[in-house]
JSON list of C-alpha atoms in Angstrom, two decimals:
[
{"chain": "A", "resi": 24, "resn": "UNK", "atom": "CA", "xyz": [0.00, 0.00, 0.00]},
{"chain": "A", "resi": 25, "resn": "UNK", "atom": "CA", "xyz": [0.99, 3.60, -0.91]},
{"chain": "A", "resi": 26, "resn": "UNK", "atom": "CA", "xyz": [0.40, 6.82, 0.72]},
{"chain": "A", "resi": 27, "resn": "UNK", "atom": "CA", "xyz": [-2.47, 9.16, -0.98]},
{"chain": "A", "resi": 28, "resn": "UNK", "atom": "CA", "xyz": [-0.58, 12.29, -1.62]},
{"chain": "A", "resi": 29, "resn": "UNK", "atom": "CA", "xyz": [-1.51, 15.15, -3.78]},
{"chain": "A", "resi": 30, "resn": "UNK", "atom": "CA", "xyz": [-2.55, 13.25, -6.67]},
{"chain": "A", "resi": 31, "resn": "UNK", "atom": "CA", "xyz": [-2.09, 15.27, -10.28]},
{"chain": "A", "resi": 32, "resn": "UNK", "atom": "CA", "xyz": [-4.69, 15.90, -12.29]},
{"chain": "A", "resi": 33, "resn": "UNK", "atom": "CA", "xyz": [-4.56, 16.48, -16.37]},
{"chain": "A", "resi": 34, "resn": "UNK", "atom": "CA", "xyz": [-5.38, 20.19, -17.61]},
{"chain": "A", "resi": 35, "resn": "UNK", "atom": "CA", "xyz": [-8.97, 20.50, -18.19]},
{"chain": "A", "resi": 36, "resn": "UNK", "atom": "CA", "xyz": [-8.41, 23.55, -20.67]},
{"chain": "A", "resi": 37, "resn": "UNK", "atom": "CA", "xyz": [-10.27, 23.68, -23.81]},
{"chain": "A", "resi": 38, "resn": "UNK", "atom": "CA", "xyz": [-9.30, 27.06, -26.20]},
{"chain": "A", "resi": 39, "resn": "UNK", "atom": "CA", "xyz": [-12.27, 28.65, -27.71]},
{"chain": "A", "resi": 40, "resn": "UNK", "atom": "CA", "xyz": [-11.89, 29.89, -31.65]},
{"chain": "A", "resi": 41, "resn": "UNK", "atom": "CA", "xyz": [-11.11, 33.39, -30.55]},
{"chain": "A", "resi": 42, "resn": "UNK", "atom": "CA", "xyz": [-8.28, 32.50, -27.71]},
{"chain": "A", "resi": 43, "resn": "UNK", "atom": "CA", "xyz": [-6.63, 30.47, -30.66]},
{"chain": "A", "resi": 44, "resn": "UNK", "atom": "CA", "xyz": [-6.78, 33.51, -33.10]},
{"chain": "A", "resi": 45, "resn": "UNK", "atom": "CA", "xyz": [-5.93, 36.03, -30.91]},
{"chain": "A", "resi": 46, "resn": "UNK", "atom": "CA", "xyz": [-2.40, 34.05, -30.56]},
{"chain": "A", "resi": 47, "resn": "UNK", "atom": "CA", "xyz": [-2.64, 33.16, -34.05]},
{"chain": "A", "resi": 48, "resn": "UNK", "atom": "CA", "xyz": [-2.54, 36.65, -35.69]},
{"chain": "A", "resi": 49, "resn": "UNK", "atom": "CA", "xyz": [-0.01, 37.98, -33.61]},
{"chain": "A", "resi": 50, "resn": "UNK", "atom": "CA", "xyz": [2.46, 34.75, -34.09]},
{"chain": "A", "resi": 51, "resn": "UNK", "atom": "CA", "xyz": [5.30, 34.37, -36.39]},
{"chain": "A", "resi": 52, "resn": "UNK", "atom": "CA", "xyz": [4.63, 32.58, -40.15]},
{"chain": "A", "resi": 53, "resn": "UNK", "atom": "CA", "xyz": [6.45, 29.15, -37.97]},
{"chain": "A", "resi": 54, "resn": "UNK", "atom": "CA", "xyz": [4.03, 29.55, -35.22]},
{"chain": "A", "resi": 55, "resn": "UNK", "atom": "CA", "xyz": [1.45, 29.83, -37.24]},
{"chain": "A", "resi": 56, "resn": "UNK", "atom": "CA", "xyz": [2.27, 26.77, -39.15]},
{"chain": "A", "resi": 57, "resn": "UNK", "atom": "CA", "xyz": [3.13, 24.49, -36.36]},
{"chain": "A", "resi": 58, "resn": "UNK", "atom": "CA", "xyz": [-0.58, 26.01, -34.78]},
{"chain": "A", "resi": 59, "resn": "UNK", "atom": "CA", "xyz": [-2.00, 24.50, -37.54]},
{"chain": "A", "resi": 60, "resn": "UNK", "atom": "CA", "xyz": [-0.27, 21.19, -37.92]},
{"chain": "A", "resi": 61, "resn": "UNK", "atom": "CA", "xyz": [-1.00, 20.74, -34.28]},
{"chain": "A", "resi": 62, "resn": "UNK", "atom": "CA", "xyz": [-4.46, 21.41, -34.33]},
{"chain": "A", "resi": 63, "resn": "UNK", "atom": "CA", "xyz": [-5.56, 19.82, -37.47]},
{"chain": "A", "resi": 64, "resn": "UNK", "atom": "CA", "xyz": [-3.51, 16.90, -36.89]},
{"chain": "A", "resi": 65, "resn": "UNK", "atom": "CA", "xyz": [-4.20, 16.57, -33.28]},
{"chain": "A", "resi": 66, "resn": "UNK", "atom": "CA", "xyz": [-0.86, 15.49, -33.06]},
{"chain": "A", "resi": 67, "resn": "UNK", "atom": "CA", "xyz": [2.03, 16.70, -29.77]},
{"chain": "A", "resi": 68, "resn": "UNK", "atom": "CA", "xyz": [4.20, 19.75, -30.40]},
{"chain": "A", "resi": 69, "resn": "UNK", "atom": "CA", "xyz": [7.21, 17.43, -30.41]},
{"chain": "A", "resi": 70, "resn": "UNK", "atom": "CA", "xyz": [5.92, 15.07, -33.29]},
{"chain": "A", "resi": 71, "resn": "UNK", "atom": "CA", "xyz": [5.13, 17.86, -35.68]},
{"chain": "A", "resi": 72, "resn": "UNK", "atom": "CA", "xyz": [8.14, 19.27, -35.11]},
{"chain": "A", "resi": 73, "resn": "UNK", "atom": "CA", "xyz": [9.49, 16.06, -36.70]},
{"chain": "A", "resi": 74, "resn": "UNK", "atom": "CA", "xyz": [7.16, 16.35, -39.63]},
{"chain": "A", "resi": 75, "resn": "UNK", "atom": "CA", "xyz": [9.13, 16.08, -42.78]},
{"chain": "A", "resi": 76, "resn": "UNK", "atom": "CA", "xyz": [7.98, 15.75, -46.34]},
{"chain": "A", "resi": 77, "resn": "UNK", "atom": "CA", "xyz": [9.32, 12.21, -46.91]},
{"chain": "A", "resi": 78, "resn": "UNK", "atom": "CA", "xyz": [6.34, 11.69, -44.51]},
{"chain": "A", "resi": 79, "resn": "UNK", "atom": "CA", "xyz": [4.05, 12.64, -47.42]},
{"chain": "A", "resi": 80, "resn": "UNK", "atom": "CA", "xyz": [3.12, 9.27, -49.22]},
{"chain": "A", "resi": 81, "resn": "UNK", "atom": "CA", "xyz": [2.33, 9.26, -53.15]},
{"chain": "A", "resi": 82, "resn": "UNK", "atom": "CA", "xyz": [-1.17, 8.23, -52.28]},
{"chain": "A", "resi": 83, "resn": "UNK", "atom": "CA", "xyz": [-1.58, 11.70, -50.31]},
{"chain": "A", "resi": 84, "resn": "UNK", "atom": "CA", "xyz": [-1.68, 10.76, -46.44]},
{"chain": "A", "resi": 85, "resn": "UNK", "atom": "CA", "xyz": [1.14, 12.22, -43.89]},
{"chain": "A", "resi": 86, "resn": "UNK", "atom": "CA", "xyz": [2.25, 9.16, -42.41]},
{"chain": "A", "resi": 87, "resn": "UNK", "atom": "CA", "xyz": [4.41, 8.88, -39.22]},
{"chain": "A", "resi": 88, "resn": "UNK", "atom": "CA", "xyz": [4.72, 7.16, -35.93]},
{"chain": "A", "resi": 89, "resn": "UNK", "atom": "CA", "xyz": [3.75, 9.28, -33.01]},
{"chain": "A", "resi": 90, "resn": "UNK", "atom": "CA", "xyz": [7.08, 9.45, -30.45]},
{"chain": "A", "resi": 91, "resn": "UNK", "atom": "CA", "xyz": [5.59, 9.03, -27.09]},
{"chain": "A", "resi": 92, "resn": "UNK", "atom": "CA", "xyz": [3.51, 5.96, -27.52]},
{"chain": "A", "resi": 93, "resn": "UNK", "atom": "CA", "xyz": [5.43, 4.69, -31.29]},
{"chain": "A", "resi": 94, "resn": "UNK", "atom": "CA", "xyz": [1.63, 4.38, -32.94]},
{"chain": "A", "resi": 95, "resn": "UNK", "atom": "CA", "xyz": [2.17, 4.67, -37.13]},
{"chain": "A", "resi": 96, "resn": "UNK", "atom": "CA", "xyz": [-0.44, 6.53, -37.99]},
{"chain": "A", "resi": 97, "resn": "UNK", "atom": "CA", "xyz": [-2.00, 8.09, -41.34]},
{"chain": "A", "resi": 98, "resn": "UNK", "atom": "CA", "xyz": [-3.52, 11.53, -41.84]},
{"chain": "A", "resi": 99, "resn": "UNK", "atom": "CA", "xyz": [-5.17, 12.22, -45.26]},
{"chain": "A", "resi": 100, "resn": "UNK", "atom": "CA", "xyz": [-3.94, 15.33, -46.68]},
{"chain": "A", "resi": 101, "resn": "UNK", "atom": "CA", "xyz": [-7.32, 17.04, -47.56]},
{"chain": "A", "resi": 102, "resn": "UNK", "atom": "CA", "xyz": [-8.94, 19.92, -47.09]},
{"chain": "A", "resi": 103, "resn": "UNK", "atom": "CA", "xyz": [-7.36, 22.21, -44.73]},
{"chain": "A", "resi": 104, "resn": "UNK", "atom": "CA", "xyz": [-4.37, 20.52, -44.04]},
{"chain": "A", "resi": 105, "resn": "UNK", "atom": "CA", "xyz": [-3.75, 20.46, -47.67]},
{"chain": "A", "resi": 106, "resn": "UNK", "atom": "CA", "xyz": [-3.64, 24.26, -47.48]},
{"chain": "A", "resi": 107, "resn": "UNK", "atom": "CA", "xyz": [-1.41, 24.47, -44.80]},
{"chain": "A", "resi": 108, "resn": "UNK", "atom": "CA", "xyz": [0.93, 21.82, -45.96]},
{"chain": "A", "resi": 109, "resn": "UNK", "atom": "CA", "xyz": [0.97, 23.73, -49.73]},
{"chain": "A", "resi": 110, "resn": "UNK", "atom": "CA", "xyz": [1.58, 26.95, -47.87]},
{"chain": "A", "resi": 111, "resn": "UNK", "atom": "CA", "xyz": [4.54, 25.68, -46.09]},
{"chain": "A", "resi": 112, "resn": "UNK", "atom": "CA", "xyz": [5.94, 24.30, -49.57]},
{"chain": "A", "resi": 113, "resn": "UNK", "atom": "CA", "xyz": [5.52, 27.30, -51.31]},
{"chain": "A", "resi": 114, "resn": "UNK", "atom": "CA", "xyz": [7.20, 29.74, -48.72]},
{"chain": "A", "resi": 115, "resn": "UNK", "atom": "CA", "xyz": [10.15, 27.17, -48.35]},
{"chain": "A", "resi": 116, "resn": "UNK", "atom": "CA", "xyz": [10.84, 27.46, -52.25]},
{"chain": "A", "resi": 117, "resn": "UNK", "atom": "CA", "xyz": [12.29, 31.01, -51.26]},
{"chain": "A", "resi": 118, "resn": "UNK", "atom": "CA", "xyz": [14.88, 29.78, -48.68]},
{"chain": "A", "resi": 119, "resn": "UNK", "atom": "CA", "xyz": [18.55, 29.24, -49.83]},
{"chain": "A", "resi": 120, "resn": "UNK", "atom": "CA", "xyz": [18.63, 26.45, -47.06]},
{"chain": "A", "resi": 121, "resn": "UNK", "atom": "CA", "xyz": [16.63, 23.41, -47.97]},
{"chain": "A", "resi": 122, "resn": "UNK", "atom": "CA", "xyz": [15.43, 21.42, -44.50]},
{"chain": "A", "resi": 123, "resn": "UNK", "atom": "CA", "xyz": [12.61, 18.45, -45.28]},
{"chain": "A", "resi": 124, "resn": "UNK", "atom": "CA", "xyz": [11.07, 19.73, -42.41]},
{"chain": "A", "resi": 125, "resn": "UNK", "atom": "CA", "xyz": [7.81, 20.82, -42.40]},
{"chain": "A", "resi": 126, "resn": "UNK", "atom": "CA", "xyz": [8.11, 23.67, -39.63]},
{"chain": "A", "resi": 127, "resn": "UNK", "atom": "CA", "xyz": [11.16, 25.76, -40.16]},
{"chain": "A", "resi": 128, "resn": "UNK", "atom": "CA", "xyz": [12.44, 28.80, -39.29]},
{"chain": "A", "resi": 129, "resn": "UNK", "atom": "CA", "xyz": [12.83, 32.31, -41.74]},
{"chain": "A", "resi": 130, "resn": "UNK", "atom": "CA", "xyz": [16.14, 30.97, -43.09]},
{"chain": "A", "resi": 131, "resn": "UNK", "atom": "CA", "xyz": [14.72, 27.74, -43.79]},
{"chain": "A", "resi": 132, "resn": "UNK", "atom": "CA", "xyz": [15.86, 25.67, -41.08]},
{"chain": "A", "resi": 133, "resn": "UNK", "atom": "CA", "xyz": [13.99, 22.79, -38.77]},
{"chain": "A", "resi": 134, "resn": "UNK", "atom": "CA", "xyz": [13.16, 24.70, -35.45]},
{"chain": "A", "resi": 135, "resn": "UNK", "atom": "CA", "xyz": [14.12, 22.99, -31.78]},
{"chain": "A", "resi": 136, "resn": "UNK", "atom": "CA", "xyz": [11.10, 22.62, -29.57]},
{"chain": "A", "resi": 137, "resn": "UNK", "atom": "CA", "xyz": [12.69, 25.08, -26.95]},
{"chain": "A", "resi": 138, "resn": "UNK", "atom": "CA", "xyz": [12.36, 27.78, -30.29]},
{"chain": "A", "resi": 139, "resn": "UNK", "atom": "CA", "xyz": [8.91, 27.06, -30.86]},
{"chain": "A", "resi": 140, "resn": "UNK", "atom": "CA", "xyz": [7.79, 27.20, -27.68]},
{"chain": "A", "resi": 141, "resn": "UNK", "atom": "CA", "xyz": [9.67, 30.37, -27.08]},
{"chain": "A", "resi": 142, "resn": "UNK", "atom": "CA", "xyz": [7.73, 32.04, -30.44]},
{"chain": "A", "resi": 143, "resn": "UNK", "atom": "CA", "xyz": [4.47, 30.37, -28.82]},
{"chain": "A", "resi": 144, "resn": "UNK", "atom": "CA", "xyz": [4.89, 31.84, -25.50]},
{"chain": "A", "resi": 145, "resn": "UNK", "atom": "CA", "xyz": [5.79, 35.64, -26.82]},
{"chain": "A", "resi": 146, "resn": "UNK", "atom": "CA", "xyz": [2.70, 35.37, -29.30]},
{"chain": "A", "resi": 147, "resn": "UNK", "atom": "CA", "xyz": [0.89, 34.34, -26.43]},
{"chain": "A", "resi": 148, "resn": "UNK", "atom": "CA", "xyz": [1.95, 36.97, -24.09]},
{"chain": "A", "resi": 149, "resn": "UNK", "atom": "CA", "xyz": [1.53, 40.11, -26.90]},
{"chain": "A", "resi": 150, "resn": "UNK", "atom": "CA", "xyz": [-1.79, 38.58, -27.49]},
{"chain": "A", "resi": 151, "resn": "UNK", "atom": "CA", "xyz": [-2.95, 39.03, -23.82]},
{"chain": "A", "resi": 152, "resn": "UNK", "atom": "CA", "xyz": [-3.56, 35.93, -22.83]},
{"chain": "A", "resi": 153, "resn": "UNK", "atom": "CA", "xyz": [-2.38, 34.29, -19.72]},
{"chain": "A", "resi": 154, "resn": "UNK", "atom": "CA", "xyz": [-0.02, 31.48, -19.86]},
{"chain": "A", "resi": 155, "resn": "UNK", "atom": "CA", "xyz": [-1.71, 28.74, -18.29]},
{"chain": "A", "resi": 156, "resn": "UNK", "atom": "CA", "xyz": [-4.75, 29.61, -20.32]},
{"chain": "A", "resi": 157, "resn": "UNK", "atom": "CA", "xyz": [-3.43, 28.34, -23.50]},
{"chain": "A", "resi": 158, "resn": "UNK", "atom": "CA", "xyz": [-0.43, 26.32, -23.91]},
{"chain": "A", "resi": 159, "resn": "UNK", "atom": "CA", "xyz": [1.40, 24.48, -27.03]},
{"chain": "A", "resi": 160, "resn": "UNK", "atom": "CA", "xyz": [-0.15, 21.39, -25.86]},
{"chain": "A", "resi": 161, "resn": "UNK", "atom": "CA", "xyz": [-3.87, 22.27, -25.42]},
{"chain": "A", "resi": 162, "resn": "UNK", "atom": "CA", "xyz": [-4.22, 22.26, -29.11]},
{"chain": "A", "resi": 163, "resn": "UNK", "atom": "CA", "xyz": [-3.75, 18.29, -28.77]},
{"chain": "A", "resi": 164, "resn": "UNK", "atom": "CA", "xyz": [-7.39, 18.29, -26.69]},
{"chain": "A", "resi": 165, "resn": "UNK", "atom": "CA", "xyz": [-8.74, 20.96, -28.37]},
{"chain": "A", "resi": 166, "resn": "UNK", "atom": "CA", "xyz": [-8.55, 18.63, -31.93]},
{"chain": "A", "resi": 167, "resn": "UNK", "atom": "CA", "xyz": [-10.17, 15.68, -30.47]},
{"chain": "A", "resi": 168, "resn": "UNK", "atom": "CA", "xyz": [-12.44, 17.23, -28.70]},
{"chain": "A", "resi": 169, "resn": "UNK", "atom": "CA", "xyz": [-13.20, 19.50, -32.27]},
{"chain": "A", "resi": 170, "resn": "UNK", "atom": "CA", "xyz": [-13.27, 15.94, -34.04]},
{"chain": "A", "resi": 171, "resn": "UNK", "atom": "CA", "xyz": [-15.90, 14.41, -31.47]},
{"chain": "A", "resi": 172, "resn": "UNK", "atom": "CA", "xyz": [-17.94, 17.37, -31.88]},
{"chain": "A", "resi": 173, "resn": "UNK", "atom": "CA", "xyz": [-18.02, 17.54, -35.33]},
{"chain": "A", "resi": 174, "resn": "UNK", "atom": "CA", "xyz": [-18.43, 13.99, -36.26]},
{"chain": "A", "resi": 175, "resn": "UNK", "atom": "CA", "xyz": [-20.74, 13.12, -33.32]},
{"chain": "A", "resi": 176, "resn": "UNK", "atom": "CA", "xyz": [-18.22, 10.22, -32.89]},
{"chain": "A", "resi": 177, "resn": "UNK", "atom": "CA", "xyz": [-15.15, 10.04, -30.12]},
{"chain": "A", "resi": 178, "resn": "UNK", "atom": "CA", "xyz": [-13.98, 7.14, -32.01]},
{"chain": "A", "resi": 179, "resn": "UNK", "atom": "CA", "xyz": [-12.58, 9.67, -34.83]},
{"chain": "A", "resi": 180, "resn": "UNK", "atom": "CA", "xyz": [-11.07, 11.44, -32.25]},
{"chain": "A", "resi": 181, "resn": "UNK", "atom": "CA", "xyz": [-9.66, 8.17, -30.91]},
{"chain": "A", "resi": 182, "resn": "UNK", "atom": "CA", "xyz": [-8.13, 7.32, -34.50]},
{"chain": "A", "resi": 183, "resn": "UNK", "atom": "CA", "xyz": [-6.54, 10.93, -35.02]},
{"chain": "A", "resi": 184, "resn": "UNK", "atom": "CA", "xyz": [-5.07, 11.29, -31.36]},
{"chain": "A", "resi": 185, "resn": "UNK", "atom": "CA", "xyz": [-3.65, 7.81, -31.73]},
{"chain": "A", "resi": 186, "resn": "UNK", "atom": "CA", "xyz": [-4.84, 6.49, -28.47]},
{"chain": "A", "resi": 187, "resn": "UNK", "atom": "CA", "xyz": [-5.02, 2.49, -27.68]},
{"chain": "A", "resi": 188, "resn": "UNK", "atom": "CA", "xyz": [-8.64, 3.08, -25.62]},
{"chain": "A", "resi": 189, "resn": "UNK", "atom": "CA", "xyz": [-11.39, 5.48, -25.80]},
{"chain": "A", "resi": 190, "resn": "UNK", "atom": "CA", "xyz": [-11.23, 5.44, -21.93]},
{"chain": "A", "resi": 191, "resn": "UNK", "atom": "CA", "xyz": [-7.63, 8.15, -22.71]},
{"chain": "A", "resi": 192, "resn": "UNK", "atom": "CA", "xyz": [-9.82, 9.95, -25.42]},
{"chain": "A", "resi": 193, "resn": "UNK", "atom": "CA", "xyz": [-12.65, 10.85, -22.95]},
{"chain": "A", "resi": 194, "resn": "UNK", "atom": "CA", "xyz": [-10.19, 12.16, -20.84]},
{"chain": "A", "resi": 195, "resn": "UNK", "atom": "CA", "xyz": [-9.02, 14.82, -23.40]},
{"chain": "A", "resi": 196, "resn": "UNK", "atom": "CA", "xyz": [-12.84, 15.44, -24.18]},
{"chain": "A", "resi": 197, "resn": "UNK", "atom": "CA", "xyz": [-14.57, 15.21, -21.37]},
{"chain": "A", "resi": 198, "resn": "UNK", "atom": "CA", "xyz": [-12.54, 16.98, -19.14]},
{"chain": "A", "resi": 199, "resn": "UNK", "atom": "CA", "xyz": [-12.30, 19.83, -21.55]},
{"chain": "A", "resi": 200, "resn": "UNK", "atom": "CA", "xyz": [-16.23, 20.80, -22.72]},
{"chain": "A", "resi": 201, "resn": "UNK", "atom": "CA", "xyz": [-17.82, 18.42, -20.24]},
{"chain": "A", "resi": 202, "resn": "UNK", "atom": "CA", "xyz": [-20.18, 16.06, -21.41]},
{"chain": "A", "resi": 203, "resn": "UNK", "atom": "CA", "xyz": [-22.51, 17.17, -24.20]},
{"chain": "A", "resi": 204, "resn": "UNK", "atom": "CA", "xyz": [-25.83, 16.60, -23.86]},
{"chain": "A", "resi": 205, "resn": "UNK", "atom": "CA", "xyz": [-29.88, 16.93, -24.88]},
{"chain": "A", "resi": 206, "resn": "UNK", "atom": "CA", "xyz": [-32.24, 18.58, -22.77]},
{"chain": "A", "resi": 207, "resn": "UNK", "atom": "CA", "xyz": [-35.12, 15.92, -21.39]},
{"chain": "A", "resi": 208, "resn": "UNK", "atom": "CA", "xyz": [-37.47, 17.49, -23.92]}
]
């Protein structure tokens, strides 16, 4: 038997539209793609830092294995993403330095997580909002719980955040929005 100490509990954060844009339009062209990779893939700051384009598969998917929990995983590259992902190639044709990376810096280098989290925290800060009130990794939660909403289905969720049980996905949803639900009548 263990002693109950002061047990941790998860964030329970979930950043509306306009918290996420407020930080969005005052962040660097990086930022700003990394924001995006990280929301629409739902994926950790640390793996879509290692986004590279030999990650982007003939047959259009961005495939990669998470590098917390090693789960392969395969994103189609539609809609949005798409967008984002042609955006990035197109301002990386103007860099003398060539990096596969997907995130890189002005010069055209891959960026350390200690830089983007730096660039995230001053956008943050000239945007007015408090730092525990939106971190890097809230963007993780914020896409599943986006995806369950959406699709009506946590499952989808499950699939994109790469988690083994739905049990971890309700966590990130859950805990974020609370549980949605109908009125009796």
């Amino acid at each position: 038997m263990g002693v109950k100490m002061n047990r941790e509990t998860g964030r329970d954060i979930y950043v509306e539209d306009e918290v996420f844009a407020a930080v969005y339009e005052v962040a660097d062209t990086a930022t700003r793609d990394a924001m995006d990779l990280m929301y629409l893939t739902g994926q950790r700051p640390q793996d879509v830092l290692k986004f590279d384009e030999r990650h982007l598969s003939a047959a259009g998917d961005l495939e990669f294995q998470q590098g917390k929990t090693k789960i392969k995983l395969r994103i189609a590259v539609v809609g949005e993403l798409a967008r984002v992902i042609e955006r990035i190639h197109q301002r990386k044709r103007a860099y003398k330095v060539v990096s596969t990376a997907l995130i890189v810096d002005e010069r055209g280098r891959s960026m350390t997580l200690d830089t983007l989290q730096r660039r995230f925290r001053h956008a943050r800060r000239a945007a007015g909002v408090a730092d525990d009130a939106f971190q890097m990794r809230d963007l993780r939660a914020k896409a599943g719980t986006d995806k369950t909403d959406t699709t009506g289905d946590i499952r989808q969720a499950q699939k994109q955040l790469g988690h083994t049980s739905v049990t971890m996905t309700e966590h990130y949803v859950r805990n974020r929005r609370g549980t949605k639900v109908k009125p009796t009548k």
